[in-house]
Amino acid sequence: MQKTEKNSDSGLLSHLNEAQRAAVAFCDGPSLVIAGAGSGKTRVLTYKIAYLLEQGLPPYYILALTFTNKAAREMKSRIADLVGEKRARRLWMGTFHSIFARILRSEAEAIGFQSNFTIFDSSDSNNLVRLIIKEMELDDKQYRPGVVHGQISRAKNSLITPAMYAANTEIIQYDRMAKRPQLFEIYQRYQSRLRSGNSMDFDDLLMYTNILFRDHKEVLEKYRNQFQYILVDEYQDTNFAQHLIVKQLADAHHRVCVVGDDAQSIYSFRGANIDNILKFKSNFPGTQIFKLEQNYRSTRNIVNAANSLIKKNSEQIFKNVFSENEEGEKIEIRSAFSDFEEALIVSNKIARMRLEKYAGYNDFAILYRTNAQSRAFEEALRKNNIPYRIYGGLSFYQRKEIKDIISYFRLIVNPNDEEAFRRIINYPTRGIGAVTVAKITSTAQRHNVSLWQVVTAPLEYNLDVNTGTAKKLEGFYSLIQGFIDKNETMNAFELAQEIIKNSGIAKEAYDDMTPEGMSRAQNMQELLNAMNEFVETQQEQGEENIRLADFLSEVSLLTDQDTDNEADNERVTLMTVHSAKGLEFDHVFVVGLEEDLFPSAMAKSEIRGLEEERRLFYVAITRAKKSCTITYAKSRFRNGQTNPATPSRFLKDIDSSYIEGGENDFITRTAPADDFWGSMREQRLQNTMSNHTITPKRVVPVQRVASSTPLSKEAQELEVGHIIEHERFGRGVVTSIEMSGNDRRAFVEFESAGKKQLLLKFAKFSIVE
DNA sequence: GTAGGCCCCTTTTTT
DNA sequence: AGGGGCCTAC
């Protein structure tokens, strides 16, 4: 950022530019800070909090809501640098979900929950929806669990309860049109199932907070008084439920500051409503608006290119983002034949740039639209011996073996948790199958109790099972009850060890000597390590009895992004554009710029969707500090098939003057000017084999030859009969070599690409034999 | 009641 | 390519 951090107790404001200073110093009413990409948004938030503390506001009177746990942690530590660890620690700072989960736990009784409620993650939610659909004997093609849950989620984020949903003729009409007339009932059942299991899903954390505030004014009053100043980061990505929470809490004193950038709103699929930021001023009369327009992160070229892109969107708050940094390199757009070659090009460029620019691996990031794209890059990086770290995808806590163990924890802490019960009633196998579980379920429903309660007293509920099964159920009951008893005295780590040992999980894990089994065992060990660490750090901070519940509530809102170990940071970062929000890297590769991928096929039917995709691309480009490379492939392997792909429409949205070789159309501008012939061939090739699939059989790292250097060793030694591996055309045999002017030219018969002629001065290949 | 194999379907992004 | 659901054989 623009100035070096100084730990000074006077003149905090002197570290800021004029716009930032104004935003920080205004504390008497509602304010909206429109912060362009890289304009020091986090800096404003941290300094503002530090400033409030300096003014004498106690830290526990400040509520600061961030988008991710990681953002909260980072901000906290930066504030600690300014005002000291002690005060920083007492701030109420975290994500909406984690802060209000905490509040809901302490106010649980008011809304009819116990404070040990479980939090369902999305896969738990989907499972429950799937189960209900099955119970209602509905067609799960018509009612796809994911889609149904998505609809429920949207309803909750708009604070539409099941009752309101069923009463809303417009929605009912819509569902009927969509051939899902029973959706309201699924929602109803889903919600009451969660409640009877003393569980909440992610959306409930926000919805019940609103219900709590609505129905218990004294509670609302309490938190209104406590949170004397409220700050919200990434406001453009809040939904209605979040907006209303903020509004209610701030309504008495109006000391609220929200920060965001409408141009970076990328979460509408999750209910985020861009209107929250666009209409903030009318929601909070007297709002002061501050605009941060100077970008300190990126070169002028990158900022200008991004601006030219985002200009193509219609709805936005006017702002003029500019940079006073050096002009920097132009954006390079490169095409590849296939996704594999795309990965190869990127990994080669990383290897080269690392040497040329003395960059560390952690200065590089590869950003893609979908998680599935990571695979090709992983492979190419591994082959080039480039260390990398993937964020997202299957997070550690989503792995089956981990979720199974966590389900034990959940059932112990909250025995009414139906989802957890189902997961482990027969894991490891103990002879309690689907039939028995179905009986338990119907018995439970008949008596309106939880599955666990049936198991605690099968006779009382007339559970109809034979003696053998009854015995097995008894065994399961005493196993879990034993853990519940031990939970009274043991700390989280000790109990976890006990569970893994006594449940039979350990035996199963050790017996499995397959590589997958061993990695599962390893993951379990890692979970234990994490728990041990959790317990120890909590103890260091003076907490005494660290119970399973403490670990669980910590862990259920954790995502992969939050668990990064600082130790191995010399790595290239691979992540989706979504998860890159708020981060920055010296050198960024935005990959897969193809129609139906980026923009996603899902989004392009509507203008709104398309504009969101464009904002996403904007976010991707603005992550870059020094250089940005964009790639696309002409064929891509997706869903088990190789399909032809066309370049993304977004490429045309970037003003060509900011693009390397920008005067040419990007279709022909395949590689830097050194490869004119190559691009001609590619075009011909694409025309003649539009429906063919091109997948190199082997991907071999290819030595790159800079065009300015004299002939490479490879090129000098090349002879007729050699077999070569070409960066783009794959493997081929040299049929003849001739001189053309001052240059040698080789004729090569490629296995898949056919006959080609290569100018040896420029060709990128290696000799195989 | 369980295990193993086949077939289907999938994919956008995440707290 | 991969996971999950469903069916069949024991």
CSV table of N, CA, C and O in Angstrom, one decimal, chain A residues 5-8 12 42-54 59 62 64 66 71-93 231:
chain,number,residue,atom,x,y,z
A,5,GLU,N,3.6,1.2,7.1
A,5,GLU,CA,2.9,1.2,8.3
A,5,GLU,C,3.7,1.8,9.5
A,5,GLU,O,4.8,1.4,9.7
A,6,LYS,N,3.1,2.7,10.2
A,6,LYS,CA,3.9,3.2,11.4
A,6,LYS,C,3.1,3.0,12.6
A,6,LYS,O,1.9,3.2,12.6
A,7,ASN,N,3.7,2.6,13.6
A,7,ASN,CA,3.0,2.4,14.9
A,7,ASN,C,3.1,3.7,15.7
A,7,ASN,O,3.9,3.9,16.5
A,8,SER,N,2.1,4.6,15.4
A,8,SER,CA,2.2,5.8,16.1
A,8,SER,C,0.9,6.1,16.8
A,8,SER,O,-0.2,5.7,16.4
A,12,LEU,N,-2.9,9.3,13.6
A,12,LEU,CA,-3.3,8.1,12.7
A,12,LEU,C,-3.7,8.6,11.3
A,12,LEU,O,-3.4,8.0,10.3
A,42,THR,N,-9.6,-1.7,3.0
A,42,THR,CA,-9.2,-2.3,4.2
A,42,THR,C,-8.5,-1.3,5.1
A,42,THR,O,-8.7,-1.3,6.4
A,43,ARG,N,-7.7,-0.5,4.5
A,43,ARG,CA,-6.9,0.5,5.3
A,43,ARG,C,-7.9,1.4,6.0
A,43,ARG,O,-7.7,1.7,7.1
A,44,VAL,N,-8.9,1.9,5.2
A,44,VAL,CA,-9.8,2.8,5.8
A,44,VAL,C,-10.6,2.1,7.0
A,44,VAL,O,-10.7,2.7,8.1
A,45,LEU,N,-11.0,0.9,6.8
A,45,LEU,CA,-11.7,0.2,7.9
A,45,LEU,C,-10.8,0.0,9.1
A,45,LEU,O,-11.2,0.3,10.3
A,46,THR,N,-9.6,-0.4,8.9
A,46,THR,CA,-8.7,-0.6,10.1
A,46,THR,C,-8.4,0.7,10.8
A,46,THR,O,-8.4,0.8,12.0
A,47,TYR,N,-8.1,1.7,10.0
A,47,TYR,CA,-7.8,3.0,10.6
A,47,TYR,C,-9.0,3.6,11.3
A,47,TYR,O,-8.9,4.2,12.3
A,48,LYS,N,-10.1,3.3,10.7
A,48,LYS,CA,-11.3,3.9,11.3
A,48,LYS,C,-11.6,3.3,12.7
A,48,LYS,O,-11.9,4.0,13.6
A,49,ILE,N,-11.4,2.0,12.7
A,49,ILE,CA,-11.6,1.3,14.0
A,49,ILE,C,-10.5,1.8,15.0
A,49,ILE,O,-10.9,2.1,16.2
A,50,ALA,N,-9.3,1.9,14.5
A,50,ALA,CA,-8.3,2.4,15.4
A,50,ALA,C,-8.6,3.8,15.9
A,50,ALA,O,-8.4,4.1,17.1
A,51,TYR,N,-9.1,4.6,15.0
A,51,TYR,CA,-9.5,6.0,15.3
A,51,TYR,C,-10.5,6.0,16.3
A,51,TYR,O,-10.5,6.8,17.3
A,52,LEU,N,-11.6,5.2,16.2
A,52,LEU,CA,-12.6,5.1,17.2
A,52,LEU,C,-12.1,4.7,18.5
A,52,LEU,O,-12.5,5.3,19.6
A,53,LEU,N,-11.2,3.8,18.5
A,53,LEU,CA,-10.6,3.4,19.8
A,53,LEU,C,-9.8,4.5,20.4
A,53,LEU,O,-9.9,4.7,21.6
A,54,GLU,N,-9.1,5.2,19.6
A,54,GLU,CA,-8.3,6.4,20.1
A,54,GLU,C,-9.2,7.4,20.7
A,54,GLU,O,-8.9,8.1,21.6
A,59,PRO,N,-13.5,-1.2,22.9
A,59,PRO,CA,-13.5,-2.1,21.7
A,59,PRO,C,-14.8,-3.0,21.7
A,59,PRO,O,-15.3,-3.2,20.6
A,62,ILE,N,-17.8,-1.9,19.5
A,62,ILE,CA,-17.6,-1.8,18.1
A,62,ILE,C,-17.9,-3.2,17.4
A,62,ILE,O,-17.4,-4.2,17.8
A,64,ALA,N,-17.8,-5.1,13.9
A,64,ALA,CA,-17.2,-5.0,12.5
A,64,ALA,C,-17.5,-6.3,11.8
A,64,ALA,O,-17.0,-7.3,12.2
A,66,THR,N,-17.3,-8.6,8.5
A,66,THR,CA,-16.5,-8.9,7.3
A,66,THR,C,-17.1,-10.0,6.5
A,66,THR,O,-18.1,-10.6,6.9
A,71,ALA,N,-10.6,-12.5,6.5
A,71,ALA,CA,-10.6,-11.0,6.4
A,71,ALA,C,-10.6,-10.4,7.8
A,71,ALA,O,-9.9,-9.5,8.1
A,72,ALA,N,-11.5,-11.0,8.6
A,72,ALA,CA,-11.6,-10.5,10.0
A,72,ALA,C,-10.3,-10.7,10.8
A,72,ALA,O,-9.9,-9.8,11.4
A,73,ARG,N,-9.7,-11.9,10.6
A,73,ARG,CA,-8.5,-12.1,11.3
A,73,ARG,C,-7.4,-11.2,10.9
A,73,ARG,O,-6.7,-10.6,11.7
A,74,GLU,N,-7.3,-11.0,9.6
A,74,GLU,CA,-6.2,-10.1,9.1
A,74,GLU,C,-6.5,-8.6,9.6
A,74,GLU,O,-5.5,-8.0,10.0
A,75,MET,N,-7.7,-8.3,9.5
A,75,MET,CA,-8.0,-6.9,10.0
A,75,MET,C,-7.7,-6.7,11.5
A,75,MET,O,-7.1,-5.7,11.9
A,76,LYS,N,-8.0,-7.7,12.2
A,76,LYS,CA,-7.8,-7.7,13.7
A,76,LYS,C,-6.3,-7.5,13.9
A,76,LYS,O,-5.9,-6.8,14.8
A,77,SER,N,-5.5,-8.3,13.2
A,77,SER,CA,-4.1,-8.2,13.5
A,77,SER,C,-3.5,-6.9,13.0
A,77,SER,O,-2.6,-6.3,13.7
A,78,ARG,N,-4.1,-6.3,12.0
A,78,ARG,CA,-3.6,-5.0,11.6
A,78,ARG,C,-4.0,-3.9,12.6
A,78,ARG,O,-3.3,-3.0,12.8
A,79,ILE,N,-5.2,-4.1,13.2
A,79,ILE,CA,-5.6,-3.2,14.2
A,79,ILE,C,-4.7,-3.3,15.4
A,79,ILE,O,-4.3,-2.4,16.1
A,80,ALA,N,-4.4,-4.6,15.7
A,80,ALA,CA,-3.5,-4.9,16.9
A,80,ALA,C,-2.2,-4.1,16.7
A,80,ALA,O,-1.6,-3.6,17.7
A,81,ASP,N,-1.7,-4.1,15.5
A,81,ASP,CA,-0.5,-3.4,15.2
A,81,ASP,C,-0.6,-1.9,15.5
A,81,ASP,O,0.4,-1.2,16.0
A,82,LEU,N,-1.8,-1.4,15.4
A,82,LEU,CA,-2.0,0.1,15.6
A,82,LEU,C,-2.3,0.4,17.0
A,82,LEU,O,-1.8,1.4,17.6
A,83,VAL,N,-3.1,-0.4,17.7
A,83,VAL,CA,-3.6,0.0,19.0
A,83,VAL,C,-3.2,-1.1,20.1
A,83,VAL,O,-3.6,-0.9,21.2
A,84,GLY,N,-2.6,-2.1,19.7
A,84,GLY,CA,-2.2,-3.1,20.7
A,84,GLY,C,-3.2,-4.3,20.7
A,84,GLY,O,-4.4,-4.2,20.5
A,85,GLU,N,-2.6,-5.4,20.9
A,85,GLU,CA,-3.3,-6.7,20.9
A,85,GLU,C,-4.5,-6.7,21.9
A,85,GLU,O,-5.5,-7.2,21.6
A,86,LYS,N,-4.2,-6.1,23.0
A,86,LYS,CA,-5.2,-6.3,24.1
A,86,LYS,C,-6.6,-5.7,23.7
A,86,LYS,O,-7.6,-6.3,23.9
A,87,ARG,N,-6.5,-4.5,23.2
A,87,ARG,CA,-7.8,-3.9,22.8
A,87,ARG,C,-8.4,-4.5,21.5
A,87,ARG,O,-9.6,-4.7,21.4
A,88,ALA,N,-7.5,-4.9,20.6
A,88,ALA,CA,-8.0,-5.5,19.4
A,88,ALA,C,-8.8,-6.7,19.6
A,88,ALA,O,-9.8,-7.0,19.0
A,89,ARG,N,-8.3,-7.5,20.6
A,89,ARG,CA,-9.0,-8.8,20.8
A,89,ARG,C,-10.4,-8.7,21.3
A,89,ARG,O,-11.2,-9.6,21.1
A,90,ARG,N,-10.7,-7.5,21.9
A,90,ARG,CA,-12.1,-7.4,22.5
A,90,ARG,C,-13.1,-6.9,21.5
A,90,ARG,O,-14.3,-6.7,21.8
A,91,LEU,N,-12.7,-6.6,20.3
A,91,LEU,CA,-13.6,-6.1,19.2
A,91,LEU,C,-14.6,-7.2,18.9
A,91,LEU,O,-14.2,-8.4,18.9
A,92,TRP,N,-15.8,-6.8,18.5
A,92,TRP,CA,-16.7,-7.8,17.9
A,92,TRP,C,-16.5,-7.8,16.4
A,92,TRP,O,-17.1,-7.0,15.7
A,93,MET,N,-15.6,-8.7,16.0
A,93,MET,CA,-15.3,-8.7,14.6
A,93,MET,C,-15.3,-10.0,14.0
A,93,MET,O,-14.8,-11.0,14.5
A,231,LEU,N,-19.5,-1.3,11.6
A,231,LEU,CA,-18.8,-1.2,10.3
A,231,LEU,C,-19.1,-2.5,9.5
A,231,LEU,O,-19.1,-3.6,10.1
